[in-house]
mmCIF file of C-alpha atoms in Angstrom:
data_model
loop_
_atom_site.group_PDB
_atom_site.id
_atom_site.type_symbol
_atom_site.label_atom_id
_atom_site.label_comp_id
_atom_site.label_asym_id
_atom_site.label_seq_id
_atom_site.Cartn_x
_atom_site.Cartn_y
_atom_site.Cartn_z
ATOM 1 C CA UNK A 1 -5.784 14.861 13.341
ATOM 2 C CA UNK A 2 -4.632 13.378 10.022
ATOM 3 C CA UNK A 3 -1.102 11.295 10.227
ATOM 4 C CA UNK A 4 1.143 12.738 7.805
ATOM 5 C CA UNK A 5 4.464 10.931 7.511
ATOM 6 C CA UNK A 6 8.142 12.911 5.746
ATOM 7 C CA UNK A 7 10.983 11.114 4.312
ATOM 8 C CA UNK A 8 13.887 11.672 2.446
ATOM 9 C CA UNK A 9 12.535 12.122 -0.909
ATOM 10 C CA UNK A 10 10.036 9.342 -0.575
ATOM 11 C CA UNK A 11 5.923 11.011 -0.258
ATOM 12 C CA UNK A 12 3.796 8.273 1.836
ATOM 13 C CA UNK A 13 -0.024 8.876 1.214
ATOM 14 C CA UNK A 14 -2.641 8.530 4.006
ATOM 15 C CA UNK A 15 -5.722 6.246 3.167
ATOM 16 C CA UNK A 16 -8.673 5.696 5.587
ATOM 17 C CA UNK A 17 -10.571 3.642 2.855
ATOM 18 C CA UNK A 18 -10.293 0.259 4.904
ATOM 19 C CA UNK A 19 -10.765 0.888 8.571
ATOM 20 C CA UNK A 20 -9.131 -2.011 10.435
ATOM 21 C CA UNK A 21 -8.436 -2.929 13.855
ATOM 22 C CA UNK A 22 -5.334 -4.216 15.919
ATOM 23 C CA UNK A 23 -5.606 -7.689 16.244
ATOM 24 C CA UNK A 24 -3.609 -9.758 19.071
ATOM 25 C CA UNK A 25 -0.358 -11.154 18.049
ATOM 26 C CA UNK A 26 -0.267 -14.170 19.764
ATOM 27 C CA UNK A 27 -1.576 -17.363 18.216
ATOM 28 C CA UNK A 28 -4.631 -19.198 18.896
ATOM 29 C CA UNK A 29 -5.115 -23.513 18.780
ATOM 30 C CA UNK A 30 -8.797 -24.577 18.084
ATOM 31 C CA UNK A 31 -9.615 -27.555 20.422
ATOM 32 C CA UNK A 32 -11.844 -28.824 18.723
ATOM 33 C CA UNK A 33 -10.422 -30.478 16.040
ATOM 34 C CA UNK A 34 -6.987 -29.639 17.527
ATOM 35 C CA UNK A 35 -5.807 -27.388 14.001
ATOM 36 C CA UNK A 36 -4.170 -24.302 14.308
ATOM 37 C CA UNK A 37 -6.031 -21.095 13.639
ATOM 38 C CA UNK A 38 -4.163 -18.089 11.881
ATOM 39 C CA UNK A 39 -4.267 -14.841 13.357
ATOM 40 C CA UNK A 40 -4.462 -12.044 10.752
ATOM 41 C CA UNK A 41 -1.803 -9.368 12.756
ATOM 42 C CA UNK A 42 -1.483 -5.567 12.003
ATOM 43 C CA UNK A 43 1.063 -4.997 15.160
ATOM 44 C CA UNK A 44 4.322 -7.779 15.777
ATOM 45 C CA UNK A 45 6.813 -7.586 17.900
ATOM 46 C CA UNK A 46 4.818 -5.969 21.383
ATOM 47 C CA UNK A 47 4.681 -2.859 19.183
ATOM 48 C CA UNK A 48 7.926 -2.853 17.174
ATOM 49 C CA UNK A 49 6.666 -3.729 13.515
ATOM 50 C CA UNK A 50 3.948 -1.917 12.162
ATOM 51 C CA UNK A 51 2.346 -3.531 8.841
ATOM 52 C CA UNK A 52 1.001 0.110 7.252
ATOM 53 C CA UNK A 53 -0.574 -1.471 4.171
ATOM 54 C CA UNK A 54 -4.256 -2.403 3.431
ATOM 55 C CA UNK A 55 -5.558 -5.995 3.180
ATOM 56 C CA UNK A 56 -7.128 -6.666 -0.471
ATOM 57 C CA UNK A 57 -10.863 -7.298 -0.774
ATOM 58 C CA UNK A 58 -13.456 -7.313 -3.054
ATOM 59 C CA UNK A 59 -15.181 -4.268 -1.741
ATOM 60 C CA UNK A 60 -12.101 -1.880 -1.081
ATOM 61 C CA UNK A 61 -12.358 1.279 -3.079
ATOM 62 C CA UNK A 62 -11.153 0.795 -6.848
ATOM 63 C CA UNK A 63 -10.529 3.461 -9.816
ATOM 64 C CA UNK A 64 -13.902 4.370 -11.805
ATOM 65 C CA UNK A 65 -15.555 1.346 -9.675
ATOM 66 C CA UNK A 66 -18.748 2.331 -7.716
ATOM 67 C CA UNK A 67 -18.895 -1.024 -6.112
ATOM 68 C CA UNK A 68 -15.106 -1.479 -5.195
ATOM 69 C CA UNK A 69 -12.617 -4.122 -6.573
ATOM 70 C CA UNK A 70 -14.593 -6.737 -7.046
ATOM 71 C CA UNK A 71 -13.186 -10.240 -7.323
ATOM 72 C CA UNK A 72 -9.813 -10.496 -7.896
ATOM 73 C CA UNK A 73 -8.508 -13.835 -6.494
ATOM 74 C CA UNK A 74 -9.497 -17.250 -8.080
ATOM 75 C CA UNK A 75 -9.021 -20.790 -6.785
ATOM 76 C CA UNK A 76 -8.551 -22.667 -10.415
ATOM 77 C CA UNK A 77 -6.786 -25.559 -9.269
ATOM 78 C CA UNK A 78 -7.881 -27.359 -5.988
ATOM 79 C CA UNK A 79 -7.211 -29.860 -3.847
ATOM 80 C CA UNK A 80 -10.580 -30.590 -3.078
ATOM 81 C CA UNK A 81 -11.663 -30.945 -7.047
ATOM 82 C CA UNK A 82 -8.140 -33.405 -7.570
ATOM 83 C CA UNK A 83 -5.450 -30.939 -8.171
ATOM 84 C CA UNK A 84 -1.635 -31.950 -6.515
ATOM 85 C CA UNK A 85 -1.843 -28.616 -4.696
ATOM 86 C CA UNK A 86 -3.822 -25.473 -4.131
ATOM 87 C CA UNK A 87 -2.502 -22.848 -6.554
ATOM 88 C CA UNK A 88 -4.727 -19.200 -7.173
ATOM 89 C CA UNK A 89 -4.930 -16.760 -10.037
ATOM 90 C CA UNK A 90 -4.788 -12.947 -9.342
ATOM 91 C CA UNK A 91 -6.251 -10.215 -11.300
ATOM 92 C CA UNK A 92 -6.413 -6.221 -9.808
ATOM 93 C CA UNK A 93 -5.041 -3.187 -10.818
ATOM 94 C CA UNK A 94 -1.795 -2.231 -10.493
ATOM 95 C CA UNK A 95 -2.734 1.097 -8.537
ATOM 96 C CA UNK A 96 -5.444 -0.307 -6.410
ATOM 97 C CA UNK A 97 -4.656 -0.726 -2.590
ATOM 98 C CA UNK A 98 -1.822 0.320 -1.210
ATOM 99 C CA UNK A 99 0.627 0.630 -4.330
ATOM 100 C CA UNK A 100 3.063 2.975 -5.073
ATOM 101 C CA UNK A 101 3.328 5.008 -8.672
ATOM 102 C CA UNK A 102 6.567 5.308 -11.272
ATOM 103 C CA UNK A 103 6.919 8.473 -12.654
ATOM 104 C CA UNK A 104 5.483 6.592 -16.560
ATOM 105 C CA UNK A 105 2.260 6.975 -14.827
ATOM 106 C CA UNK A 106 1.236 10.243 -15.702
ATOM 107 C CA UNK A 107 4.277 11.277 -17.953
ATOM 108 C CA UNK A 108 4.286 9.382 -21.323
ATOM 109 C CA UNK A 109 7.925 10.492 -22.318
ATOM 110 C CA UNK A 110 9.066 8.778 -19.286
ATOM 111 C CA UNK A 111 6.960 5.723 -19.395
ATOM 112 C CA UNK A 112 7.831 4.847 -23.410
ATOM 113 C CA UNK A 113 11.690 5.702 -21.943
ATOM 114 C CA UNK A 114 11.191 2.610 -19.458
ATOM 115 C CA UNK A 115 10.991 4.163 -16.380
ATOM 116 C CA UNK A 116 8.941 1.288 -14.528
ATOM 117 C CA UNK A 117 8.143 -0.241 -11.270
ATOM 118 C CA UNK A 118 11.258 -1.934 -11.862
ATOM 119 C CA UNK A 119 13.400 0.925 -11.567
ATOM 120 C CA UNK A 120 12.662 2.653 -8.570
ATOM 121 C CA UNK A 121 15.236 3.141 -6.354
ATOM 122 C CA UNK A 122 14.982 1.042 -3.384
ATOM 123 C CA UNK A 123 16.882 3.196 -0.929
ATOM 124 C CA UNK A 124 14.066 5.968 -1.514
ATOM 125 C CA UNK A 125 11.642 3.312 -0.559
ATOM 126 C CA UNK A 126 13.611 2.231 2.519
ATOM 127 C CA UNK A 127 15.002 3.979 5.187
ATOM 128 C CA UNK A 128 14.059 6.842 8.433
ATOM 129 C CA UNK A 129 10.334 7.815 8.379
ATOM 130 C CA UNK A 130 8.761 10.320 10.920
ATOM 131 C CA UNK A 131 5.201 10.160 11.406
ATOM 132 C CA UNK A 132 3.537 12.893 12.750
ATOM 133 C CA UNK A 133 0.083 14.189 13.244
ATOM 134 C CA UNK A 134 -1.116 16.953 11.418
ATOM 135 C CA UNK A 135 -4.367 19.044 11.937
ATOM 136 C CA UNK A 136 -6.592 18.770 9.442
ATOM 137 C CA UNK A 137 -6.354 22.383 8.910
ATOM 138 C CA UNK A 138 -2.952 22.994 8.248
ATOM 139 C CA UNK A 139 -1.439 23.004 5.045
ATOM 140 C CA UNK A 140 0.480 19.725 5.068
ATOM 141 C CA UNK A 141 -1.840 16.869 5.213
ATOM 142 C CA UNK A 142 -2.247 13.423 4.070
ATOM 143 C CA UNK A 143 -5.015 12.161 1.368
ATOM 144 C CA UNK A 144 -7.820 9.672 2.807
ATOM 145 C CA UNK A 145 -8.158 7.968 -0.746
ATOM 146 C CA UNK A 146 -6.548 5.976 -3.799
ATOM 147 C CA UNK A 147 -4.524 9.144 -5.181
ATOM 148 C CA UNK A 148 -2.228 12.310 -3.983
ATOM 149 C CA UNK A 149 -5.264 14.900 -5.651
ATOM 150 C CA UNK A 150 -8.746 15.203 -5.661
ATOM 151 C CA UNK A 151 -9.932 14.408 -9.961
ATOM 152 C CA UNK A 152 -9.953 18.032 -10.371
ATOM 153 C CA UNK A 153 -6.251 18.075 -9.631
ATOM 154 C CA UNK A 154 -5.464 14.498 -10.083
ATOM 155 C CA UNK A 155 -2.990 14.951 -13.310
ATOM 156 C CA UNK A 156 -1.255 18.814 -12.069
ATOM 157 C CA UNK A 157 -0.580 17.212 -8.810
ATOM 158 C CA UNK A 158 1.526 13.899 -9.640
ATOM 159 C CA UNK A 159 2.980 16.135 -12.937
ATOM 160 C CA UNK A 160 4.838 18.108 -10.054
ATOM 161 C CA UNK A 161 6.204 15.088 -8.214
ATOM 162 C CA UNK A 162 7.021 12.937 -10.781
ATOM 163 C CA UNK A 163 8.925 15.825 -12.933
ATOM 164 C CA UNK A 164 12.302 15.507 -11.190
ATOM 165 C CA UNK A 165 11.968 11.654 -11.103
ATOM 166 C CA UNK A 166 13.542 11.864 -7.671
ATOM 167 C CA UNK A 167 9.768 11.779 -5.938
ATOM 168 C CA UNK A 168 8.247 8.127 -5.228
ATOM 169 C CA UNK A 169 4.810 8.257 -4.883
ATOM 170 C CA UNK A 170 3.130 5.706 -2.627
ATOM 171 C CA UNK A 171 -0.304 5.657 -2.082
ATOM 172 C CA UNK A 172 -3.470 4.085 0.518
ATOM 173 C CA UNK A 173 -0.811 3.484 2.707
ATOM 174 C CA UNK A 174 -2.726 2.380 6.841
ATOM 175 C CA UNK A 175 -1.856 5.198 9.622
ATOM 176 C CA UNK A 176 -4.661 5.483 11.436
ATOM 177 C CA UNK A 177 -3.917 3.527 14.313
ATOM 178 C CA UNK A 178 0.164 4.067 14.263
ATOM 179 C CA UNK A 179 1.452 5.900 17.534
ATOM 180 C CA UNK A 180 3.509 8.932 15.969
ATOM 181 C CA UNK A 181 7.293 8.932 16.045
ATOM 182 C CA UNK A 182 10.694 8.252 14.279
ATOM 183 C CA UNK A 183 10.482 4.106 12.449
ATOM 184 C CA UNK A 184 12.289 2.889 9.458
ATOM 185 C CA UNK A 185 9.880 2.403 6.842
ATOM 186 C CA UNK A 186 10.187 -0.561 4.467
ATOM 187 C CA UNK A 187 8.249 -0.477 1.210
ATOM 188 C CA UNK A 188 9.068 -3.303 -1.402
ATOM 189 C CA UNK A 189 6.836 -3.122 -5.146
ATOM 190 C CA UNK A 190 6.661 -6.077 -7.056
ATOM 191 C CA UNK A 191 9.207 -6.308 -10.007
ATOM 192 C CA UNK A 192 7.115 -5.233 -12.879
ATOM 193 C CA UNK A 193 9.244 -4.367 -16.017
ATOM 194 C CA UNK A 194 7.133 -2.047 -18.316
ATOM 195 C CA UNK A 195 4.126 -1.318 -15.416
ATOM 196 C CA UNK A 196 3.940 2.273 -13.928
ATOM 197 C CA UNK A 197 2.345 0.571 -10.684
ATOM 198 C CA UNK A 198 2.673 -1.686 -8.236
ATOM 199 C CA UNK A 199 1.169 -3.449 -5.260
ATOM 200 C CA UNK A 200 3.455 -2.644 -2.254
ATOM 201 C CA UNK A 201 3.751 -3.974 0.852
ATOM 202 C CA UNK A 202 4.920 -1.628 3.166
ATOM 203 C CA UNK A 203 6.033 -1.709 7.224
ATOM 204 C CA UNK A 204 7.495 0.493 9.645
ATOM 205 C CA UNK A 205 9.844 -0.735 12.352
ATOM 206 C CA UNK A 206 10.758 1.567 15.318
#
């Protein structure tokens, strides 16, 4: 069964291309050297809060990249080589993970008339969700990779949502292991004047 989720005017994207497992929510103490050990949580709240979007690494699947991502994340300034404080430097894609698309991505008119990351509407990206599973014969499914198409249909495809404008495209969003049913979905892109991507980090909350 694939999980196919429908909202008001907002398309959510199914992507399989980083398996991952739940992961206990409660936190763990080493006793050894008595320092806390971070849990990495997909689940909070004993099931209420879902976190649907896919940890970055280097080996997650990546546009015209055979070997994935690569490395994105840099540690330039360290505390261990005499820096005041620990600060990294990020370089990816803007539509690599989960990330959601503006409608200048694949219509030039609208991308050289600003319409950006930075103005999608944010009730569209926030608000009821139903997830559902859908066979995987039926005519509405989700996508198990980085886009809505296939290459063959990769530019006709987003062409029809991103027409009206009123279509937000989000994309590699993590459903596999969410129970079906009626959530909020919460979605927020990074502010990103003049990009037609984003990262996104997106939950659902029952």
């Amino acid at each position: 069964m694939t999980k196919t989720m429908f909202l008001p005017l907002l398309l959510l994207l199914l992507s399989a291309a980083a398996a991952s497992t739940s992961v206990s929510t409660e936190c763990t103490v080493s006793t050894m050297d008595d320092y806390p050990v971070p849990v990495r949580r997909e689940v909070y709240g004993d099931g209420r809060i879902f976190d649907i979007s896919h940890r970055y690494t280097m080996d997650m699947p990546s546009w015209e990249r055979k070997d994935g991502l690569g490395r994105f994340l840099w540690l330039p300034a360290s505390m261990k080589n005499g820096s005041l404080a620990n600060n990294s430097l990020m370089k990816l894609p803007t539509h690599s993970g989960t990330h959601v698309d503006a409608p200048g991505h694949m219509i030039d008119r609208y991308f050289d008339a600003g319409f950006d990351v930075d103005t999608l509407d944010l009730e569209v990206l926030n608000g009821p969700a139903l997830l559902v599973d859908v066979p995987r014969d039926s005519n509405i499914t989700g996508v198990d990779f980085l886009s809505v198409a296939c290459e063959d249909h990769l530019v006709s495809a987003h062409l029809e949502f991103f027409e009206s404008r009123e279509i937000i495209l989000v994309e590699g969003l993590k459903l596999d292991d969410v129970p079906t049913g009626i959530y909020n979905v919460h979605c927020l892109p990074l502010r990103l004047p003049g990009a037609e991507g984003s990262p996104i980090r997106c939950i659902l909350i029952k």
